[in-house]
Coordinates of C-alpha atoms in Angstrom, one line a residue:
X1 CA 48.1 187.8 208.9
X2 CA 46.4 187.4 205.6
X3 CA 49.2 189.4 203.8
X4 CA 51.9 187.5 205.5
X5 CA 50.3 184.2 204.5
X6 CA 50.0 185.4 200.9
X7 CA 53.6 186.5 200.9
X8 CA 54.8 183.1 202.1
X9 CA 52.6 181.4 199.5
X10 CA 54.0 183.5 196.7
X11 CA 57.6 183.0 197.9
X12 CA 57.1 179.2 197.9
X13 CA 55.6 179.5 194.4
X14 CA 52.6 177.5 195.4
X15 CA 50.5 179.0 192.6
X16 CA 48.8 175.7 191.9
X17 CA 46.4 176.6 194.7
X18 CA 46.6 179.8 196.7
X19 CA 43.9 180.3 199.3
X20 CA 43.3 183.9 199.8
X21 CA 42.4 184.3 203.4
X22 CA 41.5 187.9 203.1
X23 CA 38.4 189.6 204.5
X24 CA 37.1 192.8 206.0
X25 CA 38.6 196.2 205.8
X26 CA 42.3 195.0 206.1
X27 CA 41.9 193.0 203.0
X28 CA 40.2 195.8 201.1
X29 CA 42.9 198.2 202.2
X30 CA 45.5 195.8 200.9
X31 CA 43.7 195.7 197.5
X32 CA 42.5 192.1 198.0
X33 CA 38.9 191.0 197.3
X34 CA 37.0 190.2 200.4
X35 CA 35.0 187.0 201.0
X36 CA 31.9 189.1 201.0
X37 CA 32.7 190.7 197.7
X38 CA 33.3 187.3 196.2
X39 CA 30.1 185.9 197.4
X40 CA 31.7 183.2 199.4
X41 CA 34.2 182.2 196.6
X42 CA 37.5 180.6 197.1
X43 CA 40.4 181.3 194.8
X44 CA 42.2 178.8 192.6
X45 CA 45.4 180.2 190.9
X46 CA 43.9 183.7 191.3
X47 CA 40.5 182.7 189.7
X48 CA 37.4 182.8 191.8
X49 CA 35.8 179.3 192.0
X50 CA 32.2 179.2 193.3
X51 CA 30.6 176.2 194.8
X52 CA 27.2 177.1 193.3
X53 CA 26.8 175.3 189.9
X54 CA 24.6 178.1 188.6
X55 CA 27.6 180.5 188.8
X56 CA 29.6 178.4 186.3
X57 CA 27.9 180.2 183.5
X58 CA 29.1 183.6 184.7
X59 CA 32.2 185.0 182.9
X60 CA 35.4 185.2 184.8
X61 CA 38.9 186.5 184.2
X62 CA 41.7 184.0 184.0
X63 CA 44.5 185.4 186.2
X64 CA 47.6 183.7 187.5
X65 CA 50.5 185.0 189.4
X66 CA 53.2 182.5 190.2
X67 CA 56.8 181.8 190.8
X68 CA 58.0 178.9 188.7
X69 CA 58.3 176.1 191.2
X70 CA 56.5 173.1 192.5
X71 CA 53.8 171.6 190.3
X72 CA 54.0 174.4 187.8
X73 CA 57.7 173.9 187.3
X74 CA 57.0 170.2 186.5
X75 CA 54.3 171.1 184.1
X76 CA 56.6 173.5 182.1
X77 CA 58.3 171.5 179.4
X78 CA 61.1 174.0 179.0
X79 CA 62.3 173.6 182.6
X80 CA 61.0 170.2 183.7
X81 CA 63.7 167.6 184.4
X82 CA 61.5 164.8 185.8
X83 CA 63.5 162.5 188.0
X84 CA 66.7 164.3 187.3
X85 CA 65.9 167.0 189.9
X86 CA 68.6 166.7 192.6
X87 CA 67.6 166.3 196.3
X88 CA 68.7 169.9 196.9
X89 CA 66.6 171.2 194.0
X90 CA 63.6 169.3 195.2
X91 CA 63.9 171.0 198.6
X92 CA 64.5 174.5 197.1
X93 CA 61.9 174.3 194.5
X94 CA 59.1 172.7 196.6
X95 CA 59.2 169.4 194.6
X96 CA 59.7 167.1 197.7
X97 CA 56.9 164.5 197.7
X98 CA 55.9 165.3 194.1
X99 CA 58.4 162.8 192.6
X100 CA 59.5 159.3 193.5
X101 CA 62.6 159.3 195.7
X102 CA 65.1 158.1 192.9
X103 CA 67.3 160.6 191.2
X104 CA 68.2 159.7 187.6
X105 CA 70.8 161.2 185.4
X106 CA 69.8 162.5 182.0
X107 CA 71.6 159.6 180.3
X108 CA 69.6 157.1 182.3
X109 CA 66.4 159.0 181.5
X110 CA 67.3 158.8 177.8
X111 CA 67.8 155.1 178.0
X112 CA 64.4 154.8 179.6
X113 CA 62.9 156.8 176.8
X114 CA 64.6 154.7 174.1
X115 CA 63.4 151.5 175.8
X116 CA 59.9 152.8 175.7
X117 CA 60.2 153.8 172.0
X118 CA 61.6 150.4 171.0
X119 CA 58.7 148.7 172.7
X120 CA 56.2 150.4 170.4
X121 CA 54.8 148.3 167.6
X122 CA 55.1 150.8 164.7
X123 CA 56.5 154.2 163.7
X124 CA 53.3 156.1 164.4
X125 CA 53.2 154.9 168.0
X126 CA 56.9 155.7 168.4
X127 CA 56.4 159.2 166.9
X128 CA 53.4 159.8 169.2
X129 CA 55.4 158.9 172.3
X130 CA 58.4 161.0 171.2
X131 CA 56.2 164.1 170.6
X132 CA 54.5 163.6 174.0
X133 CA 57.9 163.7 175.5
X134 CA 58.5 167.1 173.8
X135 CA 55.4 168.4 175.6
X136 CA 56.6 167.1 179.0
X137 CA 60.4 167.6 179.0
X138 CA 61.9 169.6 176.1
X139 CA 65.5 169.1 177.0
X140 CA 65.2 165.4 177.3
X141 CA 63.4 165.2 174.0
X142 CA 66.2 167.0 172.2
X143 CA 68.8 165.1 174.1
X144 CA 67.4 161.8 172.9
X145 CA 66.8 163.0 169.4
X146 CA 70.4 164.4 169.1
X147 CA 72.1 161.3 170.6
X148 CA 70.0 158.7 168.8
X149 CA 69.5 160.5 165.5
X150 CA 70.2 157.4 163.4
X151 CA 67.5 155.4 165.1
X152 CA 65.0 158.2 165.5
X153 CA 65.3 160.1 162.2
X154 CA 63.0 157.7 160.2
X155 CA 60.2 158.3 162.6
X156 CA 60.6 162.1 162.4
X157 CA 60.1 162.1 158.6
X158 CA 57.8 160.9 155.9
X159 CA 55.9 158.6 155.7
X160 CA 55.6 158.3 159.5
X161 CA 54.8 161.9 160.1
X162 CA 52.1 161.7 157.4
X163 CA 50.4 158.8 159.2
X164 CA 50.7 160.6 162.5
X165 CA 49.0 163.7 161.0
X166 CA 46.2 161.5 159.7
X167 CA 45.1 160.9 163.3
X168 CA 46.0 164.4 164.6
X169 CA 42.4 165.5 165.4
X170 CA 42.0 162.5 167.7
X171 CA 45.3 163.1 169.5
X172 CA 45.1 166.9 169.7
X173 CA 46.0 168.4 173.0
X174 CA 45.3 172.1 173.8
X175 CA 49.0 172.9 174.1
X176 CA 50.5 175.9 172.2
X177 CA 52.9 173.9 170.0
X178 CA 52.1 175.9 166.8
X179 CA 50.0 178.7 165.4
X180 CA 46.8 178.2 163.5
X181 CA 45.5 180.8 161.0
X182 CA 42.4 180.6 158.9
X183 CA 40.6 182.6 156.3
X184 CA 38.4 184.1 159.1
X185 CA 41.6 185.7 160.5
X186 CA 42.1 188.0 157.5
X187 CA 42.7 191.5 158.7
X188 CA 43.9 190.4 162.1
X189 CA 47.0 188.3 161.3
X190 CA 49.6 190.7 162.9
X191 CA 47.7 191.0 166.1
X192 CA 47.3 187.2 166.2
X193 CA 51.0 186.7 165.7
X194 CA 51.6 188.8 168.9
X195 CA 49.8 186.0 170.8
X196 CA 52.8 183.7 170.3
X197 CA 54.9 184.1 173.5
X198 CA 58.3 184.1 171.8
X199 CA 59.4 187.4 170.2
X200 CA 62.8 186.4 168.6
X201 CA 61.6 184.0 165.9
X202 CA 64.3 183.1 163.4
X203 CA 62.6 180.2 161.4
X204 CA 59.0 179.6 160.5
X205 CA 57.9 176.3 159.0
X206 CA 54.6 176.9 157.1
X207 CA 52.1 174.5 155.7
X208 CA 48.6 174.6 154.3
X209 CA 48.2 170.8 154.5
X210 CA 47.4 170.3 150.8
X211 CA 50.1 167.7 150.1
X212 CA 51.2 165.5 153.0
X213 CA 53.3 162.7 151.6
X214 CA 51.4 159.8 150.2
X215 CA 48.1 160.8 152.0
X216 CA 47.6 164.1 150.1
X217 CA 45.2 166.7 151.6
X218 CA 45.1 166.5 155.4
X219 CA 44.0 170.1 156.0
X220 CA 44.9 171.6 159.4
X221 CA 46.1 168.2 160.7
X222 CA 49.3 168.6 158.6
X223 CA 50.7 170.8 161.4
X224 CA 52.5 167.7 162.7
X225 CA 54.9 168.0 159.7
X226 CA 56.2 171.5 160.6
X227 CA 56.5 170.6 164.3
X228 CA 58.6 167.5 163.4
X229 CA 60.7 169.5 160.9
X230 CA 61.6 172.2 163.3
X231 CA 62.5 169.6 165.9
X232 CA 65.1 168.5 163.4
X233 CA 66.2 172.1 163.1
X234 CA 67.2 171.9 166.8
X235 CA 68.4 168.3 167.0
X236 CA 70.5 168.4 163.9
X237 CA 71.2 172.1 163.4
X238 CA 71.4 173.2 167.0
X239 CA 68.9 176.0 166.5
X240 CA 67.3 177.2 169.8
X241 CA 63.8 175.7 170.0
X242 CA 62.3 179.1 171.1
X243 CA 63.4 180.6 167.8
X244 CA 61.3 178.2 165.7
X245 CA 57.6 178.7 164.9
X246 CA 55.4 176.0 163.2
X247 CA 52.4 177.6 161.4
X248 CA 49.4 176.1 159.5
X249 CA 47.2 178.1 157.2
X250 CA 43.8 176.5 157.3
X251 CA 42.3 177.1 153.9
X252 CA 39.9 174.2 154.1
X253 CA 40.3 170.6 152.8
X254 CA 39.1 168.6 149.9
X255 CA 39.4 165.4 152.0
X256 CA 35.9 164.1 152.1
X257 CA 36.6 161.9 155.2
X258 CA 37.8 164.9 157.2
X259 CA 34.8 167.1 156.1
X260 CA 32.5 164.4 157.5
X261 CA 34.5 163.8 160.7
X262 CA 32.9 165.5 163.7
X263 CA 36.2 165.7 165.6
X264 CA 38.2 167.3 162.8
X265 CA 39.9 170.3 164.3
X266 CA 40.0 172.4 161.1
X267 CA 37.4 174.4 159.1
X268 CA 34.8 172.0 157.6
X269 CA 34.6 173.6 154.2
X270 CA 36.1 172.9 150.8
X271 CA 39.7 174.1 150.2
X272 CA 39.6 177.8 149.2
X273 CA 41.8 178.9 146.3
X274 CA 42.2 182.0 144.3
X275 CA 42.3 185.6 145.6
X276 CA 41.1 184.9 149.2
X277 CA 44.0 182.4 149.7
X278 CA 46.7 184.6 148.2
X279 CA 45.5 187.6 150.1
X280 CA 45.8 185.7 153.4
X281 CA 49.2 184.5 152.5
X282 CA 50.3 188.0 151.6
X283 CA 48.9 189.4 154.9
X284 CA 50.7 186.6 156.8
X285 CA 54.1 187.2 155.2
X286 CA 53.8 191.0 155.6
X287 CA 52.9 190.5 159.3
X288 CA 55.9 188.2 159.8
X289 CA 58.2 190.8 158.3
X290 CA 56.7 193.5 160.5
X291 CA 56.8 191.3 163.7
X292 CA 60.1 189.4 163.2
X293 CA 62.0 191.1 160.5
X294 CA 63.2 190.2 157.0
X295 CA 65.8 187.7 157.9
X296 CA 63.3 185.1 159.2
X297 CA 63.7 181.9 157.3
X298 CA 60.4 180.7 155.7
X299 CA 60.3 176.9 155.2
X300 CA 57.4 175.6 153.1
X301 CA 56.3 172.0 154.0
X302 CA 53.5 169.7 152.7
X303 CA 52.2 172.2 150.3
X304 CA 51.4 171.8 146.6
X305 CA 54.6 172.3 144.6
X306 CA 52.9 174.9 142.3
X307 CA 51.8 176.9 145.4
X308 CA 55.3 176.8 146.8
X309 CA 56.8 177.9 143.6
X310 CA 54.5 180.9 143.3
X311 CA 55.1 182.0 146.9
X312 CA 58.9 181.6 146.5
X313 CA 58.8 183.5 143.2
X314 CA 56.7 186.3 144.6
X315 CA 58.4 186.7 148.0
X316 CA 62.0 185.5 147.6
X317 CA 63.2 189.1 147.6
X318 CA 61.5 189.7 150.9
X319 CA 62.8 186.7 153.0
X320 CA 65.2 183.9 152.9
X321 CA 63.0 181.0 151.7
X322 CA 63.4 177.3 151.6
X323 CA 61.5 174.3 150.4
X324 CA 62.5 170.6 150.5
X325 CA 61.1 170.1 147.0
X326 CA 62.5 173.2 145.4
X327 CA 65.8 173.5 147.1
X328 CA 66.5 170.6 149.5
X329 CA 66.2 167.7 147.2
X330 CA 68.2 169.4 144.4
X331 CA 70.9 170.3 146.9
X332 CA 71.1 166.7 148.3
X333 CA 71.3 165.4 144.7
X334 CA 74.2 167.8 143.9
X335 CA 75.9 166.6 147.0
X336 CA 75.7 163.0 145.7
X337 CA 77.0 164.1 142.3
X338 CA 79.9 166.0 143.8
X339 CA 80.8 163.0 146.0
X340 CA 80.6 160.6 142.9
X341 CA 82.7 162.9 140.6
X342 CA 86.1 161.2 140.0
X343 CA 89.1 163.3 140.9
X344 CA 90.2 165.6 138.1
X345 CA 86.8 165.4 136.2
X346 CA 84.4 168.3 135.9
X347 CA 80.6 168.6 135.7
X348 CA 81.0 170.0 132.2
X349 CA 82.5 166.6 131.1
X350 CA 79.4 164.6 132.3
X351 CA 76.1 163.8 130.5
X352 CA 73.0 164.0 132.7
X353 CA 69.7 162.4 131.9
X354 CA 66.7 163.3 134.2
X355 CA 63.7 160.9 133.7
X356 CA 60.2 161.4 135.0
X357 CA 57.0 163.5 135.2
X358 CA 57.7 165.7 138.2
X359 CA 58.3 169.5 138.1
X360 CA 60.7 168.8 140.9
X361 CA 62.9 167.2 138.3
X362 CA 63.4 170.5 136.6
X363 CA 64.3 172.0 139.9
X364 CA 67.2 169.6 140.0
X365 CA 68.0 170.5 136.4
X366 CA 68.1 174.2 137.2
X367 CA 70.5 173.8 140.2
X368 CA 72.6 171.4 138.0
X369 CA 72.7 174.1 135.3
X370 CA 73.8 176.7 137.9
X371 CA 76.5 174.4 139.1
X372 CA 77.9 173.7 135.6
X373 CA 78.0 177.5 134.9
X374 CA 79.8 178.3 138.1
X375 CA 82.4 175.5 137.9
X376 CA 85.7 177.3 137.5
X377 CA 83.7 180.1 135.7
X378 CA 84.0 178.2 132.5
X379 CA 80.5 177.1 131.7
X380 CA 77.8 179.0 129.9
X381 CA 74.0 178.6 130.0
X382 CA 74.0 177.0 126.5
X383 CA 76.9 174.6 127.4
X384 CA 75.2 173.6 130.7
X385 CA 71.8 173.0 129.0
X386 CA 73.4 171.0 126.2
X387 CA 74.6 168.2 128.7
X388 CA 71.2 168.1 130.6
X389 CA 68.6 165.8 128.9
X390 CA 65.0 165.3 130.1
X391 CA 63.0 162.2 129.3
X392 CA 59.2 162.2 130.0
X393 CA 56.4 159.8 129.2
X394 CA 56.7 160.6 125.5
X395 CA 60.4 160.2 125.2
X396 CA 63.4 162.5 125.0
X397 CA 62.4 166.2 125.3
X398 CA 63.5 167.7 122.0
X399 CA 62.3 170.6 119.8
X400 CA 61.3 168.4 116.9
X401 CA 59.0 166.2 118.9
X402 CA 55.3 166.1 117.7
X403 CA 54.0 167.7 120.9
X404 CA 56.8 170.3 121.1
X405 CA 54.3 173.2 120.9
X406 CA 52.5 171.9 124.0
X407 CA 55.5 171.3 126.3
X408 CA 55.2 172.6 129.8
X409 CA 57.1 175.8 130.5
X410 CA 59.6 174.1 133.0
X411 CA 60.7 171.7 130.3
X412 CA 61.3 174.2 127.5
X413 CA 64.8 175.4 128.5
X414 CA 66.0 171.8 128.2
X415 CA 64.4 170.8 124.9
X416 CA 67.4 169.6 122.7
X417 CA 68.1 170.2 119.0
X418 CA 68.3 166.5 118.1
X419 CA 66.3 163.7 116.7
X420 CA 63.4 162.4 118.8
X421 CA 63.8 159.3 120.9
X422 CA 60.5 157.6 121.8
X423 CA 61.8 155.4 124.7
X424 CA 64.1 155.7 127.6
X425 CA 66.2 152.8 126.2
X426 CA 66.7 154.5 122.9
X427 CA 67.6 157.8 124.6
X428 CA 70.2 156.0 126.8
X429 CA 71.8 154.3 123.8
X430 CA 72.0 157.6 121.9
X431 CA 73.2 160.0 124.6
X432 CA 75.2 157.6 126.7
X433 CA 74.6 159.4 130.0
X434 CA 77.1 159.3 132.9
X435 CA 74.4 160.2 135.4
X436 CA 70.8 158.8 135.3
X437 CA 68.3 160.4 137.7
X438 CA 64.6 159.3 138.0
X439 CA 61.8 161.3 139.8
X440 CA 58.1 161.1 139.3
X441 CA 55.1 162.2 141.4
X442 CA 51.7 160.8 140.4
X443 CA 52.6 159.2 137.1
X444 CA 54.1 155.7 137.1
X445 CA 57.8 156.0 137.2
X446 CA 59.9 154.9 134.3
X447 CA 61.5 151.6 134.9
X448 CA 65.3 151.4 134.9
X449 CA 65.1 147.8 133.7
X450 CA 67.8 145.4 132.7
X451 CA 68.1 146.7 129.2
X452 CA 68.3 150.3 130.3
X453 CA 71.0 149.5 133.0
X454 CA 73.0 147.4 130.6
X455 CA 72.9 150.1 128.0
X456 CA 73.9 152.7 130.6
X457 CA 76.9 150.5 131.6
X458 CA 77.9 150.0 128.0
X459 CA 78.3 153.7 127.5
X460 CA 80.0 154.6 130.7
X461 CA 82.6 152.9 132.8
X462 CA 81.2 154.0 136.2
X463 CA 77.7 155.4 135.8
X464 CA 75.8 157.1 138.6
X465 CA 72.2 156.0 139.2
X466 CA 69.8 158.0 141.3
X467 CA 66.3 156.6 141.4
X468 CA 64.5 159.2 143.5
X469 CA 60.8 158.2 143.1
X470 CA 59.4 156.3 145.9
X471 CA 56.0 154.7 146.9
X472 CA 54.7 154.2 150.4
X473 CA 52.3 151.2 150.5
X474 CA 51.2 150.7 154.1
X475 CA 53.7 153.3 155.3
X476 CA 56.7 151.4 153.8
X477 CA 59.1 153.2 151.5
X478 CA 60.4 151.5 148.4
X479 CA 62.6 152.8 145.5
X480 CA 60.4 152.8 142.4
X481 CA 62.6 152.9 139.3
X482 CA 65.1 150.1 140.2
X483 CA 66.3 148.3 143.3
X484 CA 69.9 148.7 144.3
X485 CA 70.5 144.9 144.0
X486 CA 69.2 144.9 140.4
X487 CA 71.0 148.1 139.4
X488 CA 74.4 146.8 140.6
X489 CA 73.8 143.3 139.1
X490 CA 72.9 144.7 135.7
X491 CA 75.9 147.0 135.6
X492 CA 78.3 144.3 136.7
X493 CA 78.8 146.1 140.0
X494 CA 80.3 149.1 138.3
X495 CA 77.5 151.7 139.0
X496 CA 77.4 154.1 141.9
X497 CA 74.0 154.1 143.4
X498 CA 71.9 156.1 145.8
X499 CA 68.1 156.4 146.3
X500 CA 65.8 158.0 148.9
X501 CA 65.2 154.7 150.7
X502 CA 68.3 152.5 151.0
X503 CA 71.0 152.7 153.7
X504 CA 73.2 149.7 154.4
X505 CA 75.2 147.1 152.6
X506 CA 74.2 145.5 149.3
X507 CA 76.0 142.4 147.9
X508 CA 77.9 142.8 144.6
X509 CA 77.4 140.2 141.8
X510 CA 81.1 139.2 141.8
X511 CA 81.4 139.1 145.5
X512 CA 82.0 141.8 148.1
X513 CA 79.6 144.5 149.2
X514 CA 78.7 148.0 148.3
X515 CA 77.9 150.6 151.1
X516 CA 74.8 152.7 150.3
X517 CA 73.4 155.8 152.0
X518 CA 70.2 157.4 151.0
X519 CA 69.8 160.9 149.5
X520 CA 68.2 162.8 152.3
X521 CA 67.4 166.5 152.7
X522 CA 68.2 166.3 156.4
X523 CA 71.9 166.6 155.3
X524 CA 70.9 170.1 154.0
X525 CA 68.2 172.0 155.8
X526 CA 69.5 172.1 159.4
X527 CA 72.9 173.5 158.4
X528 CA 71.4 175.8 155.7
X529 CA 69.0 177.3 158.3
X530 CA 71.8 177.7 160.9
X531 CA 74.0 179.4 158.2
X532 CA 71.2 181.8 157.3
X533 CA 70.6 182.7 160.9
X534 CA 74.3 183.1 161.8
X535 CA 74.8 185.6 158.9
X536 CA 71.3 187.1 159.1
X537 CA 71.1 186.5 155.3
X538 CA 68.2 188.1 153.6
X539 CA 68.2 185.6 150.7
X540 CA 68.8 181.9 150.0
X541 CA 70.6 181.9 146.7
X542 CA 71.6 179.1 144.3
X543 CA 75.2 179.6 145.0
X544 CA 74.6 179.2 148.7
X545 CA 72.8 175.9 148.0
X546 CA 75.8 174.7 145.9
X547 CA 78.1 175.6 148.8
X548 CA 75.9 173.5 151.1
X549 CA 76.1 170.6 148.6
X550 CA 79.9 170.7 148.5
X551 CA 80.1 170.9 152.2
X552 CA 78.0 167.8 152.5
X553 CA 80.1 165.9 149.9
X554 CA 83.3 166.9 151.7
X555 CA 82.0 165.2 154.9
X556 CA 81.8 161.7 153.2
X557 CA 84.8 159.8 154.7
X558 CA 87.3 158.6 152.1
X559 CA 86.9 155.0 153.2
X560 CA 83.1 155.3 152.9
X561 CA 83.4 156.8 149.4
X562 CA 85.7 154.0 148.4
X563 CA 83.0 151.5 149.6
X564 CA 80.4 153.3 147.4
X565 CA 78.7 155.6 149.9
X566 CA 77.8 159.0 148.4
X567 CA 76.4 160.7 151.5
X568 CA 77.9 161.1 155.0
X569 CA 76.9 159.0 158.0
X570 CA 73.7 160.3 159.7
X571 CA 75.3 159.9 163.1
X572 CA 77.4 162.9 162.2
X573 CA 74.5 165.2 161.3
X574 CA 75.4 167.9 163.8
X575 CA 78.9 168.1 162.6
X576 CA 77.7 168.2 159.0
X577 CA 75.2 170.9 159.8
X578 CA 78.1 173.0 161.3
X579 CA 80.2 172.7 158.2
X580 CA 77.2 173.4 156.0
X581 CA 76.3 176.5 158.1
X582 CA 79.9 177.8 157.8
X583 CA 79.9 177.3 154.0
X584 CA 76.5 179.0 153.6
X585 CA 77.3 181.9 155.8
X586 CA 80.7 182.4 154.1
X587 CA 78.9 182.6 150.7
X588 CA 76.3 185.0 152.2
X589 CA 79.0 187.3 153.3
X590 CA 80.9 187.1 150.0
X591 CA 77.9 188.0 147.9
X592 CA 76.6 190.7 150.2
X593 CA 73.3 189.3 151.5
X594 CA 74.6 188.8 155.1
X595 CA 73.5 191.6 157.5
X596 CA 75.1 190.2 160.8
X597 CA 78.2 192.5 161.2
X598 CA 81.0 192.3 161.9
X599 CA 81.8 189.1 160.0
X600 CA 83.2 186.4 162.4
X601 CA 86.7 185.3 161.7
X602 CA 86.0 181.6 162.4
X603 CA 82.6 180.7 160.9
X604 CA 82.9 177.0 161.8
X605 CA 83.7 177.8 165.4
X606 CA 80.8 180.3 165.3
X607 CA 78.5 177.5 164.0
X608 CA 79.4 175.2 166.8
X609 CA 79.0 177.9 169.4
X610 CA 75.6 178.8 168.2
X611 CA 74.3 175.2 168.7
X612 CA 71.7 174.6 171.4
X613 CA 72.9 172.2 174.1
X614 CA 70.0 170.2 175.5
X615 CA 71.9 169.1 178.6
X616 CA 70.0 169.9 181.9
X617 CA 70.9 173.0 183.8
X618 CA 71.2 173.3 187.6
X619 CA 68.5 175.4 189.2
X620 CA 69.1 177.7 192.1

């Protein structure tokens, strides 16, 4: 009788509470614990639960044996469909009575989600609601994100994700959405990686929480950034969610408020640097290679730029590696430049001026230099560097400047042999750039004021202005060097313009409107990641980044380009990602870093076929 009852319970999948009615010799013969052996315990999900409070301190073994159905099915975000379970599924899967009687389609559920999101007062509340949906119903989460990407993309990126991370300790739920490693785990990282339930990991987004947008050091709370980033891998790039792993390295924090916060979920010690940090990173990356292979894409997020650069320099030959700061932004900038380039003109015929105090500015210069060299095979290193001019707080970067001996290493290759210029205005008047790019981090950005813009327009018929610095007061983004309205007014409406903030229409001084779209790395990284995975590339090379930039530029519709837009519509991000993936994979095969053989004949079709479909599936 007891065994028959147990069999029926297991067949039903009623693992949420299974009463083991086993006692005496028949139960012992069947291998079941007797009531006497358990001291009068009842069993909950296979774990003995005693009524005596004194027994709560006794150690027990968590043990669950279940068929996925009933309450357990509804609690599993991968399979839960909420009110979309059909009446037949509710009967077969023992859900009858656990849900209201209505059956809603996925489309109706999505509209319900969007209504809830639109009712929230700010981006952080919207992001919080959306991420809670991911923990309840994964397919509905990605369905909403994919079909409403224009509306939802801003709340999945900075500065909203930074503000969300700020309160992460308060909102933390004990659900395995990511992996957490600390300095105390040194020597055990490989065995800890085996605790993650998925074996076929293809992309890891890694942070140490040192540089989270405008908020700086948030320690372990920065894990919200990799989780959101990898959600965009799936929504925009179609990468299977189970292939993505967010990881945070908790090396401490220098945020005094977090160190004093009793509910902070990270280690309450100052940020550790030096050998201990690098040894843990080395052990982690070695463990990743041993566990998941050498074609896993490592994406660095919310980390100090210098730290990212050192890791990429040291391990780029070991994995395909990506960073928004080092690779994503330069690639997006190159896409805007390709889209703005008039037919028949070459990069070698342009004059580029890069203005600011950020080392990320030289990352743009380096990719630009690579693009000039590779254009029709005509450019050389010297020719490329001759048309790239840097301007910092002390003026034009030249060899004869008073502080030339103390120039930072990343500026030295672009120091020109020409007379010094102490101001941006003087540099613009002398060099007559066709492309003006601004990017600063902590230092106040150089203003592209009226005089600078007028001088720029005087030296070029149709200049390109890319002010890429931004500030985030109270969670709002603003372009720093110049506003689009001022830039267009001061160049008589002749300039092409794109920043990291503005999307929409801007009135031209002589009448009419200019269509603007912001320079965004989301055009780049989902497709790049998909292309790396399709080809199983062991590297991310500069020529692959340039192919990604060209693919993005080609997706700008001609009518949009004529109206002034330099980036494609965000509503088409999935299609853009497929074209980027095909271009990246094609280059990976051509240069011999692809290991997925044989090579597919139709890479674009392959990219579309690889993409995860978040539509609900029918259950038996």
